[in-house]
Coordinates of C-alpha atoms and ligand atoms in Angstrom, one line a residue:
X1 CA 34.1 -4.1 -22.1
X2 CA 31.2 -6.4 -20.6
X3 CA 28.3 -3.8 -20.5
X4 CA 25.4 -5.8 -20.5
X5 CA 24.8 -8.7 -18.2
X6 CA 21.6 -9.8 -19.5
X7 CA 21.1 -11.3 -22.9
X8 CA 17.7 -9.7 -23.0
X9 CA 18.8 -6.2 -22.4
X10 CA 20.7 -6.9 -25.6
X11 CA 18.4 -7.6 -27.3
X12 CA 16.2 -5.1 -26.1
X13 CA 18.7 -2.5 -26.7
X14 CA 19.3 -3.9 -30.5
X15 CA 16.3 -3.5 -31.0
X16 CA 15.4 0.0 -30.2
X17 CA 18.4 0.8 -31.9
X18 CA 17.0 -0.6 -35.1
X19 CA 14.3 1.0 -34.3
X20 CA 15.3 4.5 -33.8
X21 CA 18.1 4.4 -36.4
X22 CA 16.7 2.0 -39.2
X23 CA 13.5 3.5 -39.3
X24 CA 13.3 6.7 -37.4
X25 CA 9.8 7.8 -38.9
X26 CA 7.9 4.2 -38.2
X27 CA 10.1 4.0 -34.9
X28 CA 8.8 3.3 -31.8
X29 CA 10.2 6.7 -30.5
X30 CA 8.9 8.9 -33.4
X31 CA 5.4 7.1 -32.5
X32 CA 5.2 7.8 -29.2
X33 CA 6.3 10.7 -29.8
X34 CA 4.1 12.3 -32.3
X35 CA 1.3 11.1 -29.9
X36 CA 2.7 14.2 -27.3
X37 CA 0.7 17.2 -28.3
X38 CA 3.0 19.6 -31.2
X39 CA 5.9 17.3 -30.6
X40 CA 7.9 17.1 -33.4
X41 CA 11.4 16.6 -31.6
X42 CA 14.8 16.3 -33.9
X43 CA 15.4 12.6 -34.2
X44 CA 18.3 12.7 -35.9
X45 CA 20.2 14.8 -33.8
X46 CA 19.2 13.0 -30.6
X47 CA 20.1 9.7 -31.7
X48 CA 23.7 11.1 -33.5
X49 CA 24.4 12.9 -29.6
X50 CA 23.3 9.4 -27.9
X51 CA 25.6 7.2 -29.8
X52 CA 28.4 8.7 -31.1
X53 CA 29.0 11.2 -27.8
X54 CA 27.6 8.1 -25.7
X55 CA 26.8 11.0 -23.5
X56 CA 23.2 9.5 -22.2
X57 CA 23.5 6.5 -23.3
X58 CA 25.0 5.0 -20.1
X59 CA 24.3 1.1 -20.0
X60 CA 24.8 1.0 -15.9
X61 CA 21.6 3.2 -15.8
X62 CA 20.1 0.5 -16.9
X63 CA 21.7 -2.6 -15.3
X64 CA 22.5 -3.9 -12.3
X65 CA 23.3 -0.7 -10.7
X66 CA 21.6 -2.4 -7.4
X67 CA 24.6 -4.2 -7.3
X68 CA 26.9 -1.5 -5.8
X69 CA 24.4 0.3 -4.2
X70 CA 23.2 -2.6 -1.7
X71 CA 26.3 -1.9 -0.3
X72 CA 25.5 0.1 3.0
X73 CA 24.6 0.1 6.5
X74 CA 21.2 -0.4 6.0
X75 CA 21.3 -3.6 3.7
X76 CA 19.2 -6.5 5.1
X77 CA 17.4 -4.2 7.8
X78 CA 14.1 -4.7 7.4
X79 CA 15.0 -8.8 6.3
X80 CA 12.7 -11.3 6.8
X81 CA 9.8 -8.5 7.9
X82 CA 6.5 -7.7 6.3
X83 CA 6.3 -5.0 3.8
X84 CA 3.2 -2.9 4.0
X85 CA 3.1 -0.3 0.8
X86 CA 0.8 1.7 1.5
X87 CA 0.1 3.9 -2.2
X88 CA -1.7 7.2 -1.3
X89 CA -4.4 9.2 -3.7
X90 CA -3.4 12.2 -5.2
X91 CA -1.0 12.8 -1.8
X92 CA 1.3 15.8 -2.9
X93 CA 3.9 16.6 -0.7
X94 CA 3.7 20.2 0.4
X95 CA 1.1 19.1 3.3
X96 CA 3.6 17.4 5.2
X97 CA 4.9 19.5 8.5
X98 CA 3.1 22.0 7.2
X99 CA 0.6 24.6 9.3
X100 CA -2.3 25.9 7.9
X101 CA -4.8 28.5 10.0
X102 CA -2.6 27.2 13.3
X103 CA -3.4 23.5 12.3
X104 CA -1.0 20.8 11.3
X105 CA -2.4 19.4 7.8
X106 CA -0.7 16.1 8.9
X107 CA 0.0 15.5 12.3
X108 CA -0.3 11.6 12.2
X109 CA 2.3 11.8 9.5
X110 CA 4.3 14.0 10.6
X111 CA 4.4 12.5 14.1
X112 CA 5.6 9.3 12.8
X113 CA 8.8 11.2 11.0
X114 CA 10.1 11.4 14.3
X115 CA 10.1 7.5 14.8
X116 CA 12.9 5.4 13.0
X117 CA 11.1 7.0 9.8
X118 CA 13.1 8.0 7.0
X119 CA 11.5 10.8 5.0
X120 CA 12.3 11.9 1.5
X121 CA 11.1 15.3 0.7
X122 CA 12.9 15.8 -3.2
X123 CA 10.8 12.5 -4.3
X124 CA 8.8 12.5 -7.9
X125 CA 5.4 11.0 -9.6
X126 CA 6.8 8.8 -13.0
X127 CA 3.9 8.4 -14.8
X128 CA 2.7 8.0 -18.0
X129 CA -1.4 7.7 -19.1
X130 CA -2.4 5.5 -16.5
X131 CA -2.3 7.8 -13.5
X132 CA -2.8 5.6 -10.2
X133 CA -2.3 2.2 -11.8
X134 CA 1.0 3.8 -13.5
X135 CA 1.9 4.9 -10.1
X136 CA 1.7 1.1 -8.7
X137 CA 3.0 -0.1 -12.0
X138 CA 6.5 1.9 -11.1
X139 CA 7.1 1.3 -7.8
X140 CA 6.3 -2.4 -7.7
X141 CA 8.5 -2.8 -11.4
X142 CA 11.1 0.0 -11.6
X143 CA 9.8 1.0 -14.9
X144 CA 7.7 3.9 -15.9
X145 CA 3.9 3.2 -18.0
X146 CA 3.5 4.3 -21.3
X147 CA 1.6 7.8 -22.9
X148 CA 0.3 5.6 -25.3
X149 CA -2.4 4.3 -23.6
X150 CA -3.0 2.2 -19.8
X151 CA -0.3 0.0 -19.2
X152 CA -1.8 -2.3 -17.3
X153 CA -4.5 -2.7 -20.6
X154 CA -2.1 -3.0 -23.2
X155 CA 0.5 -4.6 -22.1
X156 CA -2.3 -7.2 -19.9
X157 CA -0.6 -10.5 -21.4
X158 CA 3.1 -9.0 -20.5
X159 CA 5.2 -10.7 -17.9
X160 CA 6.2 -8.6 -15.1
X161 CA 9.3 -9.5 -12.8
X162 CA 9.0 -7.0 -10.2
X163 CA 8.8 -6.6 -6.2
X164 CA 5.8 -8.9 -6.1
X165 CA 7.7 -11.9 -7.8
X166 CA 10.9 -11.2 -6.4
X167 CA 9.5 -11.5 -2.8
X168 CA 7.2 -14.2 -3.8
X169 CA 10.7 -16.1 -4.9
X170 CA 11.3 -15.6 -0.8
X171 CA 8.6 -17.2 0.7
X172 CA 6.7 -13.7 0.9
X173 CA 2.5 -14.6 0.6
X174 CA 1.6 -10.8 -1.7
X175 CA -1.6 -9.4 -1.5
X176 CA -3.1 -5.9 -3.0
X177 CA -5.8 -4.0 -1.4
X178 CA -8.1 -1.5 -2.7
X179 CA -11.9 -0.6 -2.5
X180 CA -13.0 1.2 -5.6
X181 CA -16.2 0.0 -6.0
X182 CA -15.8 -2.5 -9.1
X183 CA -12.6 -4.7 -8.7
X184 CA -11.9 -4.1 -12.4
X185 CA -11.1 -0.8 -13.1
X186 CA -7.7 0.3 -14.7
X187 CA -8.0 -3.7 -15.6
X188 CA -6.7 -5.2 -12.1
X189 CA -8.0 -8.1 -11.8
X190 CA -6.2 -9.1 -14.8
X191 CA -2.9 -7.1 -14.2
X192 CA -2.3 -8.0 -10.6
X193 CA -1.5 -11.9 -10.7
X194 CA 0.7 -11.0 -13.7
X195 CA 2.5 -8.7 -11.3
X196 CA 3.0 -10.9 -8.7
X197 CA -0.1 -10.6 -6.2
X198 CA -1.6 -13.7 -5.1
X199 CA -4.9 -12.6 -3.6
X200 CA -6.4 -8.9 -4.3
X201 CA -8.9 -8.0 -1.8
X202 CA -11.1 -5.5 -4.3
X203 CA -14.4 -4.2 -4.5
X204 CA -17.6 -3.5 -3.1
X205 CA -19.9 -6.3 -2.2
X206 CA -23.3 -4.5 -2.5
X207 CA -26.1 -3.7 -5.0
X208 CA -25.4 -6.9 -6.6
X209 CA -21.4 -6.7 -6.7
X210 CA -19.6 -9.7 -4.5
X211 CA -16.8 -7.7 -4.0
X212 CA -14.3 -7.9 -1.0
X213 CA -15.5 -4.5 1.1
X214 CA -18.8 -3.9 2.6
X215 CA -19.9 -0.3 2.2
X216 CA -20.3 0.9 5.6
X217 CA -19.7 4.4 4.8
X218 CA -19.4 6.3 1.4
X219 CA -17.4 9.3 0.3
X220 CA -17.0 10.1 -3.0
X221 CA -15.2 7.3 -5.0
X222 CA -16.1 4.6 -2.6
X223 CA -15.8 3.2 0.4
X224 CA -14.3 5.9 2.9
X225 CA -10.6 5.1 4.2
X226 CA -11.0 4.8 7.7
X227 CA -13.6 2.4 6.8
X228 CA -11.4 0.5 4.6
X229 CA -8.3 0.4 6.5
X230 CA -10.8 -1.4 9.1
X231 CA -11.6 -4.5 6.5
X232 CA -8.3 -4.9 5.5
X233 CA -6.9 -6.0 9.0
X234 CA -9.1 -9.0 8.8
X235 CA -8.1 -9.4 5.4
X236 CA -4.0 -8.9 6.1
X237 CA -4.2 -11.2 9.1
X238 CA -5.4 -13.9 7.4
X239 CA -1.9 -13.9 5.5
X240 CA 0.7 -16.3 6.4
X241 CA 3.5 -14.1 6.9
X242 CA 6.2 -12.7 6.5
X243 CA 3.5 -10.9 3.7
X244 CA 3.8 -7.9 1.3
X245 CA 0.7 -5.8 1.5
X246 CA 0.0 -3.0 -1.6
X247 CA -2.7 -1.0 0.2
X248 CA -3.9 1.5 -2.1
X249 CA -6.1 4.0 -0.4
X250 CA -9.0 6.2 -2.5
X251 CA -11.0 8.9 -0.5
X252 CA -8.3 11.4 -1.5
X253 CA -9.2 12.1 -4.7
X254 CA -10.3 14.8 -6.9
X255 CA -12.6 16.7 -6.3
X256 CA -12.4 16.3 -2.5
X257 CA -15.4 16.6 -1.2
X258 CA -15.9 15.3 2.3
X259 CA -18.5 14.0 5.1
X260 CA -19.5 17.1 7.0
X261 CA -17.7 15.5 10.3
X262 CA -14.3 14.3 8.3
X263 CA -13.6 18.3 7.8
X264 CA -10.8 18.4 10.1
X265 CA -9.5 21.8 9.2
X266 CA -10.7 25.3 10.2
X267 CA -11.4 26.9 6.2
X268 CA -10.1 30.8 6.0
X269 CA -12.8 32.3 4.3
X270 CA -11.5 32.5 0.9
X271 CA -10.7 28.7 0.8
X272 CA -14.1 27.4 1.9
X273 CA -15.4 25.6 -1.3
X274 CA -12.2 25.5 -3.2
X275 CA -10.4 22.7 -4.9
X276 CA -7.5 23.5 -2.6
X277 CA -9.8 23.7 0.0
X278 CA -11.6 20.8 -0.4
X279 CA -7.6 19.2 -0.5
X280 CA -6.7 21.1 2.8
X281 CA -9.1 18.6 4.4
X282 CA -9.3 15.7 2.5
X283 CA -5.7 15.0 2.9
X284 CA -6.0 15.5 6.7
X285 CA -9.0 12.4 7.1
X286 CA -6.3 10.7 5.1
X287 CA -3.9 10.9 7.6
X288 CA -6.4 10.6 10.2
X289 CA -7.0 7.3 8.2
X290 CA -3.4 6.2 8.4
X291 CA -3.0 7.2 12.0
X292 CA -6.0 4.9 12.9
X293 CA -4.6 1.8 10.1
X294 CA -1.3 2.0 12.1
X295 CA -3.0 2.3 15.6
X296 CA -5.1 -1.2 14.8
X297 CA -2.0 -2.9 13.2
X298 CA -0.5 -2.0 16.5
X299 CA -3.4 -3.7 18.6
X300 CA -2.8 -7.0 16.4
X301 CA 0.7 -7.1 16.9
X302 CA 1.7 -7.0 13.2
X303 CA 3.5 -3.3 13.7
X304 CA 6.7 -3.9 14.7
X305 CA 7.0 -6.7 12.8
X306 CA 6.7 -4.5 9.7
X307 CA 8.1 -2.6 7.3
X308 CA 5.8 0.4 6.4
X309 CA 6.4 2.4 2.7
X310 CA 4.3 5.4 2.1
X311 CA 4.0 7.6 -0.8
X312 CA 1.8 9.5 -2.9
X313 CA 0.3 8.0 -6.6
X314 CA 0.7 11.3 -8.2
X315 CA -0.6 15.1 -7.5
X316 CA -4.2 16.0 -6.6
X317 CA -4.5 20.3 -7.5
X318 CA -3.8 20.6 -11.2
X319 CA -2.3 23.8 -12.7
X320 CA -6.1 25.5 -13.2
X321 CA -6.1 29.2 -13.0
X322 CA -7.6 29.4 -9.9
X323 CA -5.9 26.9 -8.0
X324 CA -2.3 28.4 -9.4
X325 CA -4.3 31.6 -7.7
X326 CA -4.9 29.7 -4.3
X327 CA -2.0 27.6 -4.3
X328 CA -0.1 30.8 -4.4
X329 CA -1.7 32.3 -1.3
X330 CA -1.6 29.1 0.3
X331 CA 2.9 28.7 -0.7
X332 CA 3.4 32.4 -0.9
X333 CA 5.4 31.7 -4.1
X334 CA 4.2 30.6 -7.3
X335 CA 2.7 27.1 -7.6
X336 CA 5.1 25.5 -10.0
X337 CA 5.4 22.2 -11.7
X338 CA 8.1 21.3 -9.1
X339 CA 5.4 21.3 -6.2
X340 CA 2.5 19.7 -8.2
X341 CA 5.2 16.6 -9.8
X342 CA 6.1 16.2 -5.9
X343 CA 5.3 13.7 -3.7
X344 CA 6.2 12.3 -0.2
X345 CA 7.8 9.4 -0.1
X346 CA 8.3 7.6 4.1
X347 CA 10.1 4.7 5.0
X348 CA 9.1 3.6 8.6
X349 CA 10.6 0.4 10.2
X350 CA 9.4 0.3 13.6
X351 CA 11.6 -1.9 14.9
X352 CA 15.0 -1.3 13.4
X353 CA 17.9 -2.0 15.3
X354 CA 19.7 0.1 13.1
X355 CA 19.7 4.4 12.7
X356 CA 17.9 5.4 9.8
X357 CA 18.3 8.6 8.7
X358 CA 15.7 11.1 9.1
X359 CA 15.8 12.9 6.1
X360 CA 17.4 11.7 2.6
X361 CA 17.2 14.7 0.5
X362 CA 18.3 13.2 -3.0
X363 CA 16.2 13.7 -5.5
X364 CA 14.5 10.2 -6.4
X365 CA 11.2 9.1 -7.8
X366 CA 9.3 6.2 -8.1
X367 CA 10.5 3.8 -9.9
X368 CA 13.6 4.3 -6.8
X369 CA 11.2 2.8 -4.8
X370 CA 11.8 -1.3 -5.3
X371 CA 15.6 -1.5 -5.5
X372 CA 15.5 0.6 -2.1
X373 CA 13.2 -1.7 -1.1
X374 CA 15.2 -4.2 -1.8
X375 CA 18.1 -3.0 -0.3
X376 CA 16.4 -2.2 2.9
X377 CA 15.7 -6.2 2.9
X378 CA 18.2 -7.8 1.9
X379 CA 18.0 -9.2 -1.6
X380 CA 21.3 -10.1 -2.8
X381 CA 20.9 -9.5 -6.0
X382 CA 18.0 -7.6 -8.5
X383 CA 17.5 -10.5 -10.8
X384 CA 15.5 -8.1 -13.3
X385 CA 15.3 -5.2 -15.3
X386 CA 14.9 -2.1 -13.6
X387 CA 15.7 2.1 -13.8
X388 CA 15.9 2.9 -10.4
X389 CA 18.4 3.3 -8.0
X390 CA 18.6 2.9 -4.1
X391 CA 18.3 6.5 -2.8
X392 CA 19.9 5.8 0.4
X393 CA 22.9 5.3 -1.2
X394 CA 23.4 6.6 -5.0
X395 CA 25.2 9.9 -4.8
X396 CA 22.4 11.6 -7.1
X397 CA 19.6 11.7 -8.2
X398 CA 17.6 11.6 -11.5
X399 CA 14.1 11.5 -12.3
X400 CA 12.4 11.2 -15.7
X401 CA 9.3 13.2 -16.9
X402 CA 6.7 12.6 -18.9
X403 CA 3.8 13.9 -18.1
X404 CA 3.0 17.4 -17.4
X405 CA 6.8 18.6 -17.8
X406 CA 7.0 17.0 -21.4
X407 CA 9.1 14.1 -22.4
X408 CA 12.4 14.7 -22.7
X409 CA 12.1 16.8 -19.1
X410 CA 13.8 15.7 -16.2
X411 CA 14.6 16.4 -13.0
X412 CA 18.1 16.0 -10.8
X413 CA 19.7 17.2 -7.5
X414 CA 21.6 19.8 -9.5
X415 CA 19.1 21.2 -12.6
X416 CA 15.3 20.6 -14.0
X417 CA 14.6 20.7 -17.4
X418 CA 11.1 21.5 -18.9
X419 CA 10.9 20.1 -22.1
X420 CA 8.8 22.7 -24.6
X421 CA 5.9 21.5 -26.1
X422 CA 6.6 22.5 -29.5
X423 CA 9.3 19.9 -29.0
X424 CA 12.5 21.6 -30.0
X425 CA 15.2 21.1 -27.0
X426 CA 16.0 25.2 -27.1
X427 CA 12.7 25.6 -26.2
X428 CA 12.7 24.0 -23.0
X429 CA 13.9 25.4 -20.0
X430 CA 16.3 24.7 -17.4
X431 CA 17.1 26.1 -13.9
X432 CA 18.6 24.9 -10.9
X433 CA 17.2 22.6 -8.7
X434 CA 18.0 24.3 -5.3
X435 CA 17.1 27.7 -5.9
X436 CA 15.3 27.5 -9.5
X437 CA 17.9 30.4 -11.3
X438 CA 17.7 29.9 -14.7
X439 CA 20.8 28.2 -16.4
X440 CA 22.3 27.9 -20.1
X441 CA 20.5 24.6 -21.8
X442 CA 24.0 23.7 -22.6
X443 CA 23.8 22.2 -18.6
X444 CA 20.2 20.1 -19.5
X445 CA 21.4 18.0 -23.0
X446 CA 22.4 15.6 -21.3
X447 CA 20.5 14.7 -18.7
X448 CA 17.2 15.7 -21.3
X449 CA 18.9 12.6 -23.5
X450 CA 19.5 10.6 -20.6
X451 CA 15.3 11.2 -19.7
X452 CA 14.6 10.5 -23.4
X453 CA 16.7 7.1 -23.4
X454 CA 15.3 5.8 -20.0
X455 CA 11.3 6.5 -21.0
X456 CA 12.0 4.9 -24.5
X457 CA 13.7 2.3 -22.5
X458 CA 10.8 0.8 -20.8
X459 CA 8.4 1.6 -24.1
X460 CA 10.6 -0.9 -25.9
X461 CA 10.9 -3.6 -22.5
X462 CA 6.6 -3.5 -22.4
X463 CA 6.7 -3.5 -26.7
X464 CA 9.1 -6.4 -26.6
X465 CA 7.4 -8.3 -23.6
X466 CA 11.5 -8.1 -22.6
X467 CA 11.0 -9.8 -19.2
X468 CA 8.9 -13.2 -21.0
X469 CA 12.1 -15.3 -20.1
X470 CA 10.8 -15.1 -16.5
X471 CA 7.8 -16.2 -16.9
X472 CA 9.1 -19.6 -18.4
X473 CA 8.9 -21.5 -15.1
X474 CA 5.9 -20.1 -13.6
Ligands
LIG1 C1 -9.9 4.0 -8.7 C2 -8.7 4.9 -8.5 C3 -8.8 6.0 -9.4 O1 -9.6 2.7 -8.4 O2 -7.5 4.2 -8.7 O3 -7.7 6.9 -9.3 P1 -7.2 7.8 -10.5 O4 -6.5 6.9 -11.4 O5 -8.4 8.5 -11.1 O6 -6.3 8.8 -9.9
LIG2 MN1 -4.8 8.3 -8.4

């Protein structure tokens, strides 16, 4: 039987099974493992379940699963358009459509659900230690960062063949935007051409910086977002298109304080000066922010012209004790891993011809987000290695954790398993997806050694430099 068809992912696969069976305690695995606080996870049995039941161990989760699942109504949709990605700070998805003190959180957002938008409510952060630049790293590349430190620093000489690349290969001019105030941080500057961006418009260009955004207005970690999303039309026009544009916005991020006159929402009393608070209306001048980006893309005709891809980097309200307190007055149910791992995910094509549905309710995460991509326009083939799948099409979903629900914790349409920190796989626990009812662990092995197999995956593909043979010719 022809399971592989790439020589590399042989390789690759060889290898980590030398790896994890040759030399379990010096293996890749055990030492990624062991970095996960009181991990100390049964090797053995894992490995003796993945490849003598071949249970998780499934090589079309690996390969070429694009393949089948370009086929659809929607393949070649958004062809020949520009691609706008637009990667949102610490944008959980609980705020969209919904009403707080008689005032939508979102209504720019929400507004634009309603217009040829596509809206994926069940979508998932896949991250590992690098938090926002893991975020980018896994929707432009279909693979998911290491714990073991930044990506995008250790892995800085890798070669990358993702989105970027791939649309680069098409004529595409590629471009990343972003103004934290230096250009370097999370190691960008270095990281980005490697990924595929031609030009990244970065920085600030004051107190001595000659950076790409004039500071006209700060709020917290920079330059404010409506300010930003101003610069960067100048900046995106001067593309020769059809262009991909990675817009990566900031003001949203912890701890949320704002401008006296971007706090858009009325504060009940007992959420004035609160992390969830401060979130309330942060998020809301982020959509304000969008709303006004997409109103002056509109003005210089580059909207309907456009594919648009919004989602959030990763969640903003951690699990402290008193935001689990006003999370749960703000939900009316407990504030659970579930909501903080979720994030929205909105496909908007302006201009589509076709019907996109308004709601896709698979569960899907980021590293989904390039071959749906590329389905949506038109690439024939995904001449690459990557986990996702197209969520318009795949039947189900699957989502691999790693951080905050443990690795070895997953998530699919039918159960979620919560890997226990002491490591041992009866420790977790699992419940259904749709109505969280506890269910015997029996029902989470596999999908736990399926989430195992696909994170261990990519730490071998980054240790390996895997994807170097694409880089030969460049
Ligand atoms: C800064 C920004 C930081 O450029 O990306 O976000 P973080 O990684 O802290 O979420
Ligand atoms: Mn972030």
């Amino acid at each position: 039987m022809k399971r592989f068809k790439k020589p590399g992912l042989l390789v690759i696969t060889f290898l980590l099974l030398l790896f994890l069976i040759g030399d379990p305690l010096n293996s890749v695995m055990a030492k990624s493992i062991n970095n996960q606080e009181f991990f100390s996870y049964h090797l053995s049995d894992v490995f003796k379940e993945l490849f003598t039941r071949h249970t998780a161990f499934n090589a079309d989760s690996f390969v070429d699963t694009y393949n089948k699942e370009k086929r659809g109504q929607l393949f070649g949709t958004a062809q020949g358009k520009n691609l706008v990605i637009i990667q949102v700070e610490s944008f959980q998805n609980f705020v969209i459509n919904r009403t707080y003190n008689g005032q939508e959180i979102t209504p720019n957002l929400n507004k634009l659900l309603k217009e040829n938008t596509t809206y994926f409510p069940n979508f998932f952060q896949q991250i590992g230690s690098g938090n926002t630049s893991d975020a980018e790293l896994a929707v432009n590349n279909s693979i998911i960062g290491t714990l073991d430190y930044f990506t995008y620093k250790i892995y800085e000489d890798n070669c990358f063949n993702g989105l970027p690349w791939l649309l680069k290969d098409k004529g595409y001019a590629t471009a990343v935007f972003h103004a934290y105030e230096g250009r370097n941080f999370w190691n960008r500057e270095t990281v980005y051409p490697k990924l595929g961006f031609d030009k990244f418009y970065g920085g600030l260009n004051d107190q001595g910086r000659t950076g790409d955004y004039e500071m006209t207005e700060w709020m917290g970690w920079g330059l404010t977002d409506s300010e930003f999303f101003k610069q960067v039309i100048p900046q995106m026009k001067s593309l020769k298109e059809p262009f991909y544009s990675f817009v990566i916005t900031l003001s949203n991020h912890h701890p949320f304080e704002m401008l006296p006159h971007y706090d858009f929402i009325n504060l009940l009393k007992e959420d004035e000066g609160t992390i969830v608070g401060n979130y309330l209306n942060s998020v809301a001048y982020t959509d304000y922010s969008i709303g006004l980006f997409m109103d002056l893309l509109k003005e210089e005709g580059l909207y309907d012209s456009t594919i648009f891809v919004i989602y959030g980097d990763h969640l903003g309200i951690t699990n402290e004790k008193d935001n689990l307190k006003d999370m749960k007055r703000l939900l009316g149910r407990e504030y659970s891993y579930m909501d903080m791992l979720n994030v929205p995910l909105i496909i908007h094509i302006p201009s589509s011809e076709d019907f996109l549905p308004k709601e896709v309710k698979t569960v899907s995460g980021q590293l989904d987000v390039f071959p749906t991509v590329a389905y949506l326009m038109g690439f024939s083939e995904l001449n690459t290695f990557y986990l996702g799948h197209n969520i318009y099409n795949v039947k189900s979903g699957f989502v691999a954790e790693q951080t905050f629900m443990p690795k070895g914790s997953f998530i699919s349409d039918d159960i979620v398993y919560i890997m226990s920190r002491d490591g041992v796989f009866e420790h977790g626990e699992a419940f259904t997806f749709s109505d969280r009812k506890k269910v015997d662990l029996s029902r989470a092995k596999q999908g736990h050694l399926k989430s195992l197999m696909q994170v261990e995956f990519c730490e071998s593909l980054l240790k390996e430099n895997g994807m170097k043979e694409y880089c030969r010719n460049r």
